[in-house]
Amino acid sequence: MERLISLSRRDWSLNRKGPIDQARHNEKVKEAIKANLQDIISEEAIISSDGKRVVKVPVRSLELPHFRFDPNKNKQAGQGGGKPEQGKQGSDDGQAVGPGKGKGAGDQPGTDYFEADVTVDELADVLFEDLSLPFMENKGGQDLETEEIEFSDLRKVGSLANLDKRRTILQNIRRNAMGGNPVYGGIRDDDLRFRTWRSDIRRESNAVVIAMRDVSGSMGEFEKYISRSFFFWMVRFLRSKYSNVQMVFITHHTEAKEVDEDTFFKLGESGGTKVSSAYHLALKIIRERYTPQLWNIYPIHFSDGDNWGEKDNNLCVELVYKLMDMSNLFGYGEIQEGGYRSLSTLMSAFQNIQNEHFIGVTITDRKDVYPALKRFFARRDSTEREREAA
Amino acid sequence: MSDRESQALEAAIGDIREIASGFGLDPFPIHFELVPAHIMYEFGAYGLPSRFSHWTHGRTYQELKTMYDYGLNKIYEL
């Protein structure tokens, strides 16, 4: 009789298509995040999170190719109620045709986009991959530790996951050869070789970062937000890459004062602006606590550039030269909302400083935060000064 | 699945068949295959067994499987 019912079982463990495609998808998400980093890192949700939180990152670039109506046809057909300028025109690369953005109501349906869950730490890993403190010099006092793990040692005992197969087989053949038969076979415990790691603690010189922030009344919401988000990432970067770097926080309006980290990020004050006060304080702190002979010093200042008077600007230039003499890099970031630029900003006073240890960056948009980070902390080696010293 | 469970399953399949024929039904021969959960969700995500590989399938798979892992859904019929 024909068998009417059958039940079978087989080993499905090699069927990995789902997980493989899943991994491919995650890889694509990671790529998309990397490509959108400069948009992502200045999102409000991230800056205000405590670092452990998972943030949702919209990934719009994971769209599939699909047919859509010719966006230019819309004009002729005269669809929709909004003014045409207010909706975004679709571009040729298949980017979403502006539905929800802007003020007018668009006529296009929204595109479903994928939201990836990323922890701030994961973001930081991608972000800080190629940042470092530039012009780091060896300055005697050995305080700054960076730890690296390296699989460089072999042992006879260890975890099976770390088994070095090649060496084990070699060892086995070697032992067999001693018995006159150089072939592989009959592995004994004695043949096993395991890779073990050495944690390589590299000691680097002392480094101190002096973060200066303008908290004067002229700093609007946007300026405050940008400087805060820049310093947020800077502090995270320094903490994750250098376990021992010191940070000094200075806020200033017409008077500068040293504050702790918490206050530095939260402080909102008003008043006029006298940038030179901050530089004076920085110089004083350097003189009192961080001798340039022993410390790598990185003063970084963010302001809207609205300084009080030409006289103070000139004084600032003078002080910057003094600071540059003592420090490895002087960073100045000027925030100008929407590219608005008044003529007498600090940046125009700094324009004539030609020194590779001075970096001035103008930020006009949220997207500029990441490029600014990259400019300040690009990997650079000390050349000029070392040549001078030699 | 333990041996006892699979024996019970086999017995149950036989019983069901008998009950069905008691109602005068005459079903076609049926082949059952026991698969682990992740295979089930793979079929669910791909729409067909052994369909071509693509990352969008991987995305659906991850979604379905994660929900299953957290006990939020269960495929009864595909």
Short mmCIF file of C-alpha atoms in Angstrom, two decimals:
data_model
loop_
_atom_site.label_atom_id
_atom_site.label_comp_id
_atom_site.label_asym_id
_atom_site.label_seq_id
_atom_site.Cartn_x
_atom_site.Cartn_y
_atom_site.Cartn_z
CA MET A 1 0.00 0.00 0.00
CA GLU A 2 1.19 3.49 -0.74
CA ARG A 3 2.34 5.34 2.34
CA LEU A 4 -0.21 8.01 3.01
CA ILE A 5 1.61 9.83 5.76
CA SER A 6 5.26 10.39 6.26
CA LEU A 7 7.26 12.36 8.75
CA SER A 8 10.87 13.24 8.30
CA ARG A 9 13.55 15.21 9.98
CA ARG A 10 16.86 16.36 8.70
CA ASP A 11 19.69 18.55 9.78
CA TRP A 12 18.89 22.12 8.88
CA SER A 13 21.81 23.66 10.67
CA LEU A 14 23.65 24.36 7.43
CA ASN A 15 20.77 26.33 6.03
CA ARG A 16 21.97 29.81 6.85
CA LYS A 17 20.48 31.89 4.10
CA GLY A 18 18.31 33.97 6.41
CA PRO A 19 21.10 34.91 8.80
CA ILE A 20 23.47 35.60 5.90
CA ASP A 21 21.07 38.00 4.23
CA GLN A 22 20.36 39.50 7.60
CA ALA A 23 24.05 40.18 8.05
CA ARG A 24 24.17 41.72 4.60
CA HIS A 25 21.31 43.98 5.53
CA ASN A 26 22.99 45.07 8.76
CA GLU A 27 26.11 45.80 6.78
CA LYS A 28 24.14 48.03 4.46
CA VAL A 29 22.63 49.82 7.43
CA LYS A 30 26.08 50.44 8.81
CA GLU A 31 27.23 51.82 5.48
CA ALA A 32 24.22 54.08 5.34
CA ILE A 33 24.89 55.33 8.84
CA LYS A 34 28.47 56.05 7.94
CA ALA A 35 27.41 57.98 4.88
CA ASN A 36 24.95 60.02 6.92
CA LEU A 37 27.13 60.59 9.94
CA GLN A 38 27.26 64.33 9.58
CA ASP A 39 23.49 64.53 9.65
CA ILE A 40 23.12 62.03 12.41
CA ILE A 41 25.57 63.28 14.98
CA SER A 42 23.91 66.64 15.39
CA GLU A 43 20.47 65.16 16.00
CA GLU A 44 19.02 66.53 19.17
CA ALA A 45 18.09 63.08 20.46
CA ILE A 46 21.69 61.97 20.55
CA ILE A 47 23.23 64.98 22.19
CA SER A 48 20.72 64.92 25.00
CA SER A 49 20.96 61.19 25.60
CA ASP A 50 23.15 59.82 28.35
CA GLY A 51 25.10 57.59 26.03
CA LYS A 52 23.51 54.31 26.98
CA ARG A 53 20.31 55.03 25.19
CA VAL A 54 19.48 53.56 21.84
CA VAL A 55 18.77 56.15 19.23
CA LYS A 56 16.69 55.59 16.16
CA VAL A 57 18.54 56.59 13.07
CA PRO A 58 16.46 57.06 9.96
CA VAL A 59 18.11 55.30 7.07
CA ARG A 60 16.63 56.63 3.88
CA SER A 61 19.20 55.35 1.47
CA LEU A 62 18.05 51.74 1.70
CA GLU A 63 15.45 52.21 -0.94
CA LEU A 64 14.81 49.66 -3.59
CA PRO A 65 14.72 50.69 -7.21
CA HIS A 66 11.16 51.31 -8.21
CA PHE A 67 9.09 53.00 -10.86
CA ARG A 68 7.60 56.35 -10.10
CA PHE A 69 5.81 59.02 -12.01
CA ASP A 70 7.83 61.65 -13.78
CA PRO A 71 8.03 64.45 -11.21
CA ASN A 72 8.16 67.08 -13.96
CA LYS A 73 4.78 65.97 -15.19
CA ASN A 74 3.31 67.34 -11.98
CA LYS A 75 3.76 70.90 -13.16
CA GLN A 76 1.76 70.38 -16.28
CA ALA A 77 -0.95 68.43 -14.59
CA GLY A 78 -1.25 71.08 -11.92
CA GLN A 79 -1.87 68.70 -9.09
CA GLY A 80 -1.81 69.56 -5.41
CA GLY A 81 -2.83 72.60 -3.47
CA GLY A 82 0.49 73.87 -2.12
CA LYS A 83 2.71 76.42 -3.74
CA PRO A 84 5.14 74.65 -6.01
CA GLU A 85 8.24 76.19 -4.45
CA GLN A 86 7.46 74.78 -1.07
CA GLY A 87 7.58 71.12 -1.96
CA LYS A 88 10.93 69.71 -2.87
CA GLN A 89 11.38 68.71 -6.48
CA GLY A 90 12.35 65.11 -6.95
CA SER A 91 15.88 64.58 -8.07
CA ASP A 92 17.12 62.08 -10.56
CA ASP A 93 18.81 59.86 -8.03
CA GLY A 94 15.52 58.65 -6.68
CA GLN A 95 15.61 60.57 -3.43
CA ALA A 96 12.30 61.00 -1.72
CA VAL A 97 10.13 63.63 -3.33
CA GLY A 98 9.51 66.07 -0.52
CA PRO A 99 6.23 65.15 1.05
CA GLY A 100 6.23 66.04 4.71
CA LYS A 101 8.97 68.61 4.89
CA GLY A 102 8.60 72.34 4.57
CA LYS A 103 5.56 74.34 5.43
CA GLY A 104 3.17 73.77 2.56
CA ALA A 105 1.28 70.52 2.27
CA GLY A 106 2.81 68.35 -0.41
CA ASP A 107 0.85 66.08 -2.64
CA GLN A 108 3.26 63.17 -2.65
CA PRO A 109 2.80 60.19 -0.36
CA GLY A 110 5.46 59.71 2.29
CA THR A 111 8.23 57.24 1.72
CA ASP A 112 8.55 54.53 4.28
CA TYR A 113 12.03 54.64 5.57
CA PHE A 114 13.80 52.24 7.76
CA GLU A 115 14.83 53.14 11.25
CA ALA A 116 17.90 51.47 12.61
CA ASP A 117 18.50 51.15 16.33
CA VAL A 118 21.98 52.28 17.16
CA THR A 119 23.51 52.91 20.54
CA VAL A 120 25.52 56.05 20.96
CA ASP A 121 28.55 53.92 21.67
CA GLU A 122 28.23 52.17 18.34
CA LEU A 123 27.95 55.51 16.62
CA ALA A 124 31.01 56.70 18.47
CA ASP A 125 33.01 53.71 17.27
CA VAL A 126 32.33 54.56 13.66
CA LEU A 127 32.82 58.23 14.29
CA PHE A 128 36.13 58.14 16.07
CA GLU A 129 37.74 55.55 13.85
CA ASP A 130 40.20 57.95 12.34
CA LEU A 131 40.41 60.78 14.82
CA SER A 132 43.33 61.41 17.10
CA LEU A 133 45.03 64.19 18.98
CA PRO A 134 47.27 65.83 16.42
CA PHE A 135 50.89 66.85 16.88
CA MET A 136 51.26 64.70 19.95
CA GLU A 137 54.77 64.93 21.28
CA ASN A 138 56.68 62.89 23.77
CA LYS A 139 57.09 65.09 26.80
CA GLY A 140 58.78 63.21 29.57
CA GLY A 141 56.06 62.65 32.13
CA GLN A 142 54.37 59.38 31.25
CA ASP A 143 50.79 59.61 32.21
CA LEU A 144 48.51 58.95 29.30
CA GLU A 145 47.68 55.31 28.71
CA THR A 146 46.28 53.73 25.60
CA GLU A 147 45.60 50.05 25.68
CA GLU A 148 45.77 47.78 22.70
CA ILE A 149 45.12 44.07 22.61
CA GLU A 150 47.27 42.03 20.36
CA PHE A 151 47.18 38.31 19.64
CA SER A 152 50.86 37.74 19.52
CA ASP A 153 51.74 34.93 21.89
CA LEU A 154 51.50 31.16 21.75
CA ARG A 155 50.80 28.84 24.63
CA LYS A 156 50.16 25.18 25.21
CA VAL A 157 47.03 25.81 27.18
CA GLY A 158 44.14 28.02 26.40
CA SER A 159 40.60 28.24 25.22
CA LEU A 160 39.70 26.06 22.24
CA ALA A 161 38.27 29.07 20.48
CA ASN A 162 41.77 30.44 20.24
CA LEU A 163 43.30 27.26 18.88
CA ASP A 164 45.96 28.01 16.31
CA LYS A 165 45.26 25.22 13.83
CA ARG A 166 48.23 25.81 11.60
CA ARG A 167 50.72 25.74 14.42
CA THR A 168 49.03 22.75 16.00
CA ILE A 169 49.27 20.74 12.79
CA LEU A 170 52.87 21.80 12.30
CA GLN A 171 53.68 20.73 15.80
CA ASN A 172 51.97 17.40 15.23
CA ILE A 173 53.91 16.73 12.04
CA ARG A 174 57.11 17.76 13.76
CA ARG A 175 56.50 15.31 16.57
CA ASN A 176 55.64 12.53 14.12
CA ALA A 177 58.79 13.31 12.15
CA MET A 178 60.84 12.72 15.26
CA GLY A 179 59.40 9.22 15.30
CA GLY A 180 60.47 8.87 11.66
CA ASN A 181 57.10 9.39 10.00
CA PRO A 182 56.52 13.01 8.93
CA VAL A 183 52.78 12.94 8.30
CA TYR A 184 49.83 14.52 9.98
CA GLY A 185 47.77 12.44 12.36
CA GLY A 186 47.19 11.36 15.90
CA ILE A 187 46.96 14.74 17.57
CA ARG A 188 47.77 14.72 21.26
CA ASP A 189 47.17 17.34 23.87
CA ASP A 190 50.84 18.04 23.68
CA ASP A 191 50.53 19.29 20.10
CA LEU A 192 47.89 21.84 20.78
CA ARG A 193 48.95 25.46 20.41
CA PHE A 194 46.77 28.34 21.45
CA ARG A 195 47.02 31.95 20.58
CA THR A 196 46.96 34.27 23.53
CA TRP A 197 46.84 37.99 23.69
CA ARG A 198 49.01 40.53 25.27
CA SER A 199 47.45 43.77 26.31
CA ASP A 200 49.86 46.33 25.10
CA ILE A 201 49.67 49.45 27.20
CA ARG A 202 51.28 52.23 25.31
CA ARG A 203 52.25 55.13 27.46
CA GLU A 204 51.92 58.48 25.91
CA SER A 205 52.68 61.88 27.14
CA ASN A 206 50.37 63.99 29.20
CA ALA A 207 47.72 65.84 27.33
CA VAL A 208 45.27 68.45 28.41
CA VAL A 209 42.39 69.84 26.40
CA ILE A 210 41.15 73.29 27.30
CA ALA A 211 37.60 73.69 26.13
CA MET A 212 36.38 77.26 25.95
CA ARG A 213 32.79 78.17 25.25
CA ASP A 214 31.19 81.52 24.65
CA VAL A 215 28.07 81.88 26.78
CA SER A 216 27.38 85.51 26.10
CA GLY A 217 23.99 86.90 25.26
CA SER A 218 24.75 87.02 21.56
CA MET A 219 24.95 83.24 21.44
CA GLY A 220 21.55 82.25 20.11
CA GLU A 221 19.88 78.86 20.40
CA PHE A 222 21.59 77.62 17.28
CA GLU A 223 25.07 78.75 18.36
CA LYS A 224 24.64 77.26 21.79
CA TYR A 225 23.39 74.02 20.33
CA ILE A 226 26.26 73.67 17.88
CA SER A 227 28.97 74.41 20.40
CA ARG A 228 27.39 72.02 22.85
CA SER A 229 27.13 69.23 20.34
CA PHE A 230 30.70 69.76 19.21
CA PHE A 231 32.02 69.59 22.76
CA PHE A 232 29.77 66.64 23.54
CA TRP A 233 31.42 64.58 20.80
CA MET A 234 34.84 65.93 21.62
CA VAL A 235 34.58 64.84 25.23
CA ARG A 236 33.30 61.43 24.21
CA PHE A 237 36.09 61.08 21.71
CA LEU A 238 38.77 61.96 24.22
CA ARG A 239 37.31 59.65 26.84
CA SER A 240 37.08 56.69 24.52
CA LYS A 241 40.47 57.00 22.90
CA TYR A 242 42.63 58.36 25.66
CA SER A 243 42.00 57.01 29.11
CA ASN A 244 43.92 59.67 30.89
CA VAL A 245 43.59 62.94 29.05
CA GLN A 246 42.77 65.91 31.24
CA MET A 247 40.11 68.40 30.42
CA VAL A 248 39.69 71.96 31.56
CA PHE A 249 36.41 73.73 30.94
CA ILE A 250 36.17 77.48 30.61
CA THR A 251 33.10 79.54 29.90
CA HIS A 252 33.21 83.23 29.20
CA HIS A 253 31.19 86.32 28.52
CA THR A 254 33.04 89.45 29.51
CA GLU A 255 34.65 87.50 32.28
CA ALA A 256 35.94 83.99 32.03
CA LYS A 257 35.71 81.35 34.68
CA GLU A 258 36.72 77.77 35.03
CA VAL A 259 33.75 75.44 35.54
CA ASP A 260 33.21 71.73 35.91
CA GLU A 261 31.98 69.59 33.07
CA ASP A 262 28.36 69.59 34.10
CA THR A 263 28.11 73.33 34.35
CA PHE A 264 29.99 73.72 31.13
CA PHE A 265 27.31 71.90 29.21
CA LYS A 266 24.33 73.30 31.01
CA LEU A 267 25.26 76.88 31.53
CA GLY A 268 23.19 79.49 29.80
CA GLU A 269 24.20 83.03 30.61
CA SER A 270 23.91 86.44 29.18
CA GLY A 271 26.13 89.45 28.92
CA GLY A 272 28.63 90.92 26.57
CA THR A 273 31.59 89.22 25.00
CA LYS A 274 35.22 89.66 25.68
CA VAL A 275 37.03 86.71 24.24
CA SER A 276 40.39 87.83 25.49
CA SER A 277 39.26 87.09 29.03
CA ALA A 278 38.99 83.38 28.19
CA TYR A 279 42.41 83.35 26.58
CA HIS A 280 43.89 85.14 29.56
CA LEU A 281 42.43 82.52 31.86
CA ALA A 282 43.67 79.70 29.62
CA LEU A 283 47.16 81.16 29.69
CA LYS A 284 46.99 81.49 33.42
CA ILE A 285 45.86 77.88 33.87
CA ILE A 286 48.60 76.66 31.58
CA ARG A 287 51.21 78.63 33.48
CA GLU A 288 50.01 77.45 36.84
CA ARG A 289 49.21 73.82 36.22
CA TYR A 290 50.33 72.57 32.84
CA THR A 291 53.85 73.45 31.90
CA PRO A 292 54.32 73.10 28.16
CA GLN A 293 57.51 71.17 28.79
CA LEU A 294 55.50 68.35 30.30
CA TRP A 295 52.11 68.64 28.67
CA ASN A 296 50.58 68.44 25.23
CA ILE A 297 48.11 71.29 25.29
CA TYR A 298 45.07 71.69 23.09
CA PRO A 299 43.01 74.83 23.63
CA ILE A 300 39.76 74.80 21.67
CA HIS A 301 37.40 77.71 21.58
CA PHE A 302 33.87 78.04 20.21
CA SER A 303 32.14 81.35 19.80
CA ASP A 304 29.81 83.23 17.50
CA GLY A 305 32.63 85.59 16.71
CA ASP A 306 30.80 88.64 17.96
CA ASN A 307 33.54 90.11 20.04
CA TRP A 308 33.45 93.44 21.76
CA GLY A 309 35.39 95.87 19.64
CA GLU A 310 38.38 95.84 17.35
CA LYS A 311 40.68 96.43 20.26
CA ASP A 312 39.77 93.18 21.94
CA ASN A 313 40.08 91.35 18.62
CA ASN A 314 43.65 92.53 18.26
CA LEU A 315 44.37 91.54 21.81
CA CYS A 316 42.95 88.10 21.04
CA VAL A 317 45.25 87.64 18.07
CA GLU A 318 48.17 88.50 20.29
CA LEU A 319 47.03 86.02 22.92
CA VAL A 320 46.45 83.29 20.34
CA TYR A 321 50.06 83.62 19.26
CA LYS A 322 51.08 83.26 22.88
CA LEU A 323 48.84 80.24 23.31
CA MET A 324 50.13 78.66 20.14
CA ASP A 325 53.67 78.94 21.42
CA MET A 326 52.74 76.79 24.35
CA SER A 327 50.28 74.39 22.81
CA ASN A 328 50.24 71.73 20.14
CA LEU A 329 47.14 72.96 18.43
CA PHE A 330 44.85 75.91 18.82
CA GLY A 331 41.37 75.35 17.53
CA TYR A 332 38.84 78.07 16.93
CA GLY A 333 35.32 77.39 15.76
CA GLU A 334 33.05 80.20 14.73
CA ILE A 335 29.35 79.56 14.47
CA GLN A 336 27.34 81.69 12.10
CA GLU A 337 23.77 80.75 11.65
CA GLY A 338 22.76 80.51 8.02
CA GLY A 339 26.11 81.79 6.83
CA TYR A 340 25.39 85.26 8.10
CA ARG A 341 28.63 87.01 8.58
CA SER A 342 29.32 90.34 10.13
CA LEU A 343 32.56 91.92 9.05
CA SER A 344 34.20 92.38 12.39
CA THR A 345 34.06 88.84 13.65
CA LEU A 346 36.92 87.21 15.42
CA MET A 347 37.47 84.92 12.45
CA SER A 348 38.38 87.80 10.19
CA ALA A 349 40.86 88.93 12.81
CA PHE A 350 42.35 85.44 12.85
CA GLN A 351 42.46 85.19 9.10
CA ASN A 352 46.04 86.33 8.88
CA ILE A 353 47.38 83.69 11.21
CA GLN A 354 49.36 81.35 9.03
CA ASN A 355 50.39 78.45 11.17
CA GLU A 356 49.63 74.79 10.83
CA HIS A 357 49.02 74.65 14.55
CA PHE A 358 46.11 77.03 14.23
CA ILE A 359 42.86 75.67 12.91
CA GLY A 360 39.89 77.88 12.32
CA VAL A 361 36.56 76.45 11.29
CA THR A 362 33.36 78.24 10.41
CA ILE A 363 30.17 76.38 11.12
CA THR A 364 27.01 77.53 9.43
CA ASP A 365 24.92 74.40 9.60
CA ARG A 366 24.37 71.39 11.80
CA LYS A 367 26.03 69.25 9.17
CA ASP A 368 29.31 71.04 9.71
CA VAL A 369 29.88 69.61 13.17
CA TYR A 370 31.37 66.35 11.97
CA PRO A 371 33.70 67.95 9.39
CA ALA A 372 34.82 70.33 12.15
CA LEU A 373 35.65 67.42 14.44
CA LYS A 374 37.55 65.83 11.61
CA ARG A 375 39.54 68.97 10.95
CA PHE A 376 40.52 69.51 14.56
CA PHE A 377 41.40 65.93 15.28
CA ALA A 378 42.80 64.66 12.02
CA ARG A 379 45.85 62.51 12.38
CA ARG A 380 48.83 64.76 11.93
CA ASP A 381 52.39 64.34 13.01
CA SER A 382 54.53 66.94 14.51
CA THR A 383 56.90 68.00 11.82
CA GLU A 384 57.77 71.62 12.05
CA ARG A 385 58.59 71.78 15.71
CA GLU A 386 60.50 68.56 15.80
CA ARG A 387 62.62 69.77 12.97
CA GLU A 388 63.18 72.94 14.91
CA ALA A 389 64.13 71.00 17.99
CA ALA A 390 66.51 68.74 16.11
CA MET B 1 12.11 17.67 20.32
CA SER B 2 12.47 14.59 22.47
CA ASP B 3 11.87 11.07 21.25
CA ARG B 4 8.71 10.75 23.26
CA GLU B 5 7.29 13.92 21.78
CA SER B 6 8.02 12.88 18.23
CA GLN B 7 6.44 9.50 18.86
CA ALA B 8 3.36 11.25 20.16
CA LEU B 9 3.36 13.46 17.08
CA GLU B 10 3.56 10.48 14.74
CA ALA B 11 0.75 8.76 16.61
CA ALA B 12 -1.36 11.91 16.46
CA ILE B 13 -0.88 12.22 12.70
CA GLY B 14 -2.11 8.61 12.33
CA ASP B 15 -5.09 9.30 14.58
CA ILE B 16 -6.09 12.39 12.65
CA ARG B 17 -5.95 10.44 9.43
CA GLU B 18 -8.26 7.81 10.85
CA ILE B 19 -10.71 10.37 12.16
CA ALA B 20 -10.69 12.06 8.75
CA SER B 21 -11.51 8.83 6.96
CA GLY B 22 -14.24 8.26 9.56
CA PHE B 23 -15.87 11.40 8.19
CA GLY B 24 -15.63 9.94 4.73
CA LEU B 25 -12.73 12.18 3.70
CA ASP B 26 -10.03 10.92 1.39
CA PRO B 27 -7.01 13.22 1.62
CA PHE B 28 -3.93 13.04 -0.58
CA PRO B 29 -0.75 11.56 0.82
CA ILE B 30 0.89 14.13 3.09
CA HIS B 31 4.52 14.55 3.86
CA PHE B 32 5.44 16.27 7.10
CA GLU B 33 8.86 17.64 7.78
CA LEU B 34 10.02 18.80 11.16
CA VAL B 35 12.05 22.00 10.93
CA PRO B 36 13.54 24.30 13.51
CA ALA B 37 11.89 27.67 14.06
CA HIS B 38 14.44 29.70 12.16
CA ILE B 39 13.77 27.74 8.98
CA MET B 40 10.07 28.42 9.34
CA TYR B 41 10.75 32.13 9.63
CA GLU B 42 13.14 32.01 6.73
CA PHE B 43 10.43 30.57 4.51
CA GLY B 44 8.09 33.20 5.86
CA ALA B 45 10.49 35.98 5.03
CA TYR B 46 11.45 34.74 1.59
CA GLY B 47 7.93 33.81 0.60
CA LEU B 48 9.16 30.57 -0.94
CA PRO B 49 11.64 27.90 0.12
CA SER B 50 15.01 28.33 -1.60
CA ARG B 51 14.18 31.67 -3.10
CA PHE B 52 17.05 33.86 -4.28
CA SER B 53 19.23 35.63 -1.79
CA HIS B 54 18.67 39.33 -1.22
CA TRP B 55 19.26 41.72 1.64
CA THR B 56 15.64 42.84 1.71
CA HIS B 57 14.70 39.25 2.55
CA GLY B 58 17.28 39.41 5.30
CA ARG B 59 15.54 42.50 6.66
CA THR B 60 12.15 40.77 6.75
CA TYR B 61 13.76 37.70 8.26
CA GLN B 62 15.35 39.71 11.04
CA GLU B 63 12.07 41.43 11.78
CA LEU B 64 10.03 38.21 11.93
CA LYS B 65 12.64 36.24 13.80
CA THR B 66 13.24 38.92 16.40
CA MET B 67 9.53 39.13 17.06
CA TYR B 68 9.42 35.37 17.44
CA ASP B 69 12.38 35.41 19.81
CA TYR B 70 10.57 37.87 22.02
CA GLY B 71 7.38 35.84 21.85
CA LEU B 72 5.48 38.44 19.90
CA ASN B 73 4.42 36.32 16.97
CA LYS B 74 4.20 32.72 15.94
CA ILE B 75 3.67 31.29 12.51
CA TYR B 76 0.79 28.81 12.51
CA GLU B 77 0.27 28.52 8.83
CA LEU B 78 2.29 29.56 5.86
#
